[in-house]
């Protein structure tokens, strides 16, 4: 009987993980679609790229800023993220899982307005430990 219970728990766990991963895929798909839906508005404003700069320091994950860039890569300060409904939330949903864990990773999520694609650029911060042992 105990073996069957363990197997059932394993199956339940596997199903829960699969369901979570599917929800995450659907959230990312919806977030990307939401970003691509504002491309025409951004083109009218002569915005070439929108970048969300994120940092996962201190086991906290957050988007530090959202920047709008023109075709020359210059910052456009006249356009504010609040102008676009759910912009920051859409970027947030595209952040890589675990970026806020351990040493905290950082990077950008960028919407290329001209070409209509989204790129996530992550700098994974890791700590390494080296051990040396010798007899004296």
Short mmCIF file of C-alpha atoms in Angstrom, two decimals:
data_model
loop_
_atom_site.label_atom_id
_atom_site.label_comp_id
_atom_site.label_asym_id
_atom_site.label_seq_id
_atom_site.Cartn_x
_atom_site.Cartn_y
_atom_site.Cartn_z
CA UNK A 1 0.00 0.00 0.00
CA UNK A 2 2.81 2.39 0.89
CA UNK A 3 4.39 1.93 -2.57
CA UNK A 4 1.13 2.90 -4.30
CA UNK A 5 0.83 6.06 -2.19
CA UNK A 6 4.38 7.09 -3.05
CA UNK A 7 3.74 6.47 -6.75
CA UNK A 8 0.53 8.52 -6.57
CA UNK A 9 2.37 11.41 -4.88
CA UNK A 10 5.08 11.28 -7.57
CA UNK A 11 2.45 11.35 -10.32
CA UNK A 12 0.64 14.24 -8.62
CA UNK A 13 3.91 16.16 -8.32
CA UNK A 14 4.79 15.53 -11.96
CA UNK A 15 1.31 16.67 -13.02
CA UNK A 16 1.58 19.82 -10.87
CA UNK A 17 4.97 20.65 -12.37
CA UNK A 18 3.69 20.08 -15.90
CA UNK A 19 0.64 22.27 -15.20
CA UNK A 20 2.85 25.02 -13.78
CA UNK A 21 5.18 24.90 -16.80
CA UNK A 22 2.21 25.07 -19.19
CA UNK A 23 0.75 28.06 -17.34
CA UNK A 24 4.16 29.76 -17.49
CA UNK A 25 4.37 29.12 -21.27
CA UNK A 26 0.90 30.57 -21.76
CA UNK A 27 1.73 33.63 -19.62
CA UNK A 28 4.88 34.25 -21.67
CA UNK A 29 2.96 33.85 -24.91
CA UNK A 30 0.31 36.35 -23.75
CA UNK A 31 2.97 38.79 -22.50
CA UNK A 32 4.80 38.70 -25.83
CA UNK A 33 1.51 39.22 -27.69
CA UNK A 34 0.70 42.21 -25.45
CA UNK A 35 4.07 43.79 -26.25
CA UNK A 36 3.71 43.18 -29.98
CA UNK A 37 0.21 44.71 -29.86
CA UNK A 38 1.68 48.15 -29.07
CA UNK A 39 4.30 48.14 -31.85
CA UNK A 40 2.30 50.43 -34.14
CA UNK A 41 1.77 52.99 -31.36
CA UNK A 42 5.51 52.94 -30.67
CA UNK A 43 6.35 53.38 -34.37
CA UNK A 44 4.14 56.47 -34.51
CA UNK A 45 6.14 57.85 -31.56
CA UNK A 46 9.37 57.01 -33.44
CA UNK A 47 10.44 54.52 -30.79
CA UNK A 48 12.78 51.84 -32.12
CA UNK A 49 13.32 49.79 -28.98
CA UNK A 50 11.85 49.42 -25.49
CA UNK A 51 14.09 47.90 -22.81
CA UNK A 52 13.14 46.70 -19.36
CA UNK A 53 16.22 46.60 -17.15
CA UNK A 54 15.91 44.02 -14.37
CA UNK A 55 17.92 42.96 -11.38
CA UNK A 56 17.38 40.06 -9.01
CA UNK A 57 19.56 41.13 -6.12
CA UNK A 58 18.73 40.19 -2.53
CA UNK A 59 16.34 37.36 -3.47
CA UNK A 60 13.99 40.06 -4.70
CA UNK A 61 13.21 40.41 -8.35
CA UNK A 62 12.30 43.69 -9.93
CA UNK A 63 12.39 45.75 -13.06
CA UNK A 64 14.53 48.77 -12.26
CA UNK A 65 13.44 50.85 -15.25
CA UNK A 66 11.84 50.82 -18.67
CA UNK A 67 13.62 52.84 -21.35
CA UNK A 68 12.43 53.97 -24.77
CA UNK A 69 15.09 54.38 -27.45
CA UNK A 70 14.98 56.01 -30.89
CA UNK A 71 16.57 54.64 -34.08
CA UNK A 72 19.96 56.07 -33.06
CA UNK A 73 19.80 54.34 -29.67
CA UNK A 74 19.20 57.62 -27.86
CA UNK A 75 16.96 57.68 -24.79
CA UNK A 76 13.51 59.19 -25.43
CA UNK A 77 12.42 60.77 -22.16
CA UNK A 78 9.14 62.21 -23.42
CA UNK A 79 7.52 58.75 -23.51
CA UNK A 80 6.65 57.17 -20.16
CA UNK A 81 5.89 53.47 -19.45
CA UNK A 82 2.59 54.45 -17.78
CA UNK A 83 1.31 55.47 -21.21
CA UNK A 84 1.07 51.82 -22.18
CA UNK A 85 -1.28 49.65 -20.16
CA UNK A 86 0.38 46.59 -18.59
CA UNK A 87 3.73 47.27 -20.30
CA UNK A 88 5.84 46.63 -17.22
CA UNK A 89 3.76 43.59 -16.23
CA UNK A 90 4.26 42.09 -19.70
CA UNK A 91 8.01 42.55 -19.42
CA UNK A 92 7.96 41.09 -15.92
CA UNK A 93 6.22 37.91 -17.13
CA UNK A 94 9.06 37.35 -19.62
CA UNK A 95 11.80 37.37 -16.99
CA UNK A 96 13.63 34.06 -16.68
CA UNK A 97 12.65 31.78 -13.83
CA UNK A 98 15.04 31.97 -10.91
CA UNK A 99 16.70 35.27 -11.85
CA UNK A 100 16.05 36.56 -8.32
CA UNK A 101 17.56 33.54 -6.56
CA UNK A 102 20.94 33.21 -4.86
CA UNK A 103 23.34 35.89 -6.15
CA UNK A 104 20.57 37.45 -8.21
CA UNK A 105 20.91 37.84 -11.95
CA UNK A 106 20.40 40.92 -14.08
CA UNK A 107 19.78 41.91 -17.67
CA UNK A 108 17.25 43.31 -20.08
CA UNK A 109 14.07 42.31 -21.83
CA UNK A 110 13.92 44.25 -25.10
CA UNK A 111 11.15 44.82 -27.59
CA UNK A 112 12.58 45.51 -31.04
CA UNK A 113 9.86 47.69 -32.53
CA UNK A 114 11.25 47.78 -36.06
CA UNK A 115 11.52 43.99 -36.43
CA UNK A 116 8.73 42.98 -34.03
CA UNK A 117 10.52 40.58 -31.73
CA UNK A 118 11.40 40.30 -28.05
CA UNK A 119 14.83 39.35 -26.69
CA UNK A 120 15.77 38.42 -23.12
CA UNK A 121 19.42 39.05 -22.25
CA UNK A 122 20.40 37.58 -18.86
CA UNK A 123 23.61 37.88 -16.87
CA UNK A 124 23.54 34.92 -14.47
CA UNK A 125 25.54 35.77 -11.35
CA UNK A 126 27.17 32.75 -9.76
CA UNK A 127 29.57 32.24 -6.91
CA UNK A 128 32.18 29.55 -7.20
CA UNK A 129 34.17 27.94 -4.45
CA UNK A 130 37.51 26.30 -5.00
CA UNK A 131 38.99 23.93 -2.48
CA UNK A 132 42.61 23.02 -2.15
CA UNK A 133 43.90 20.33 0.17
CA UNK A 134 47.48 19.42 0.82
CA UNK A 135 49.59 17.84 3.50
CA UNK A 136 52.37 19.79 5.25
#
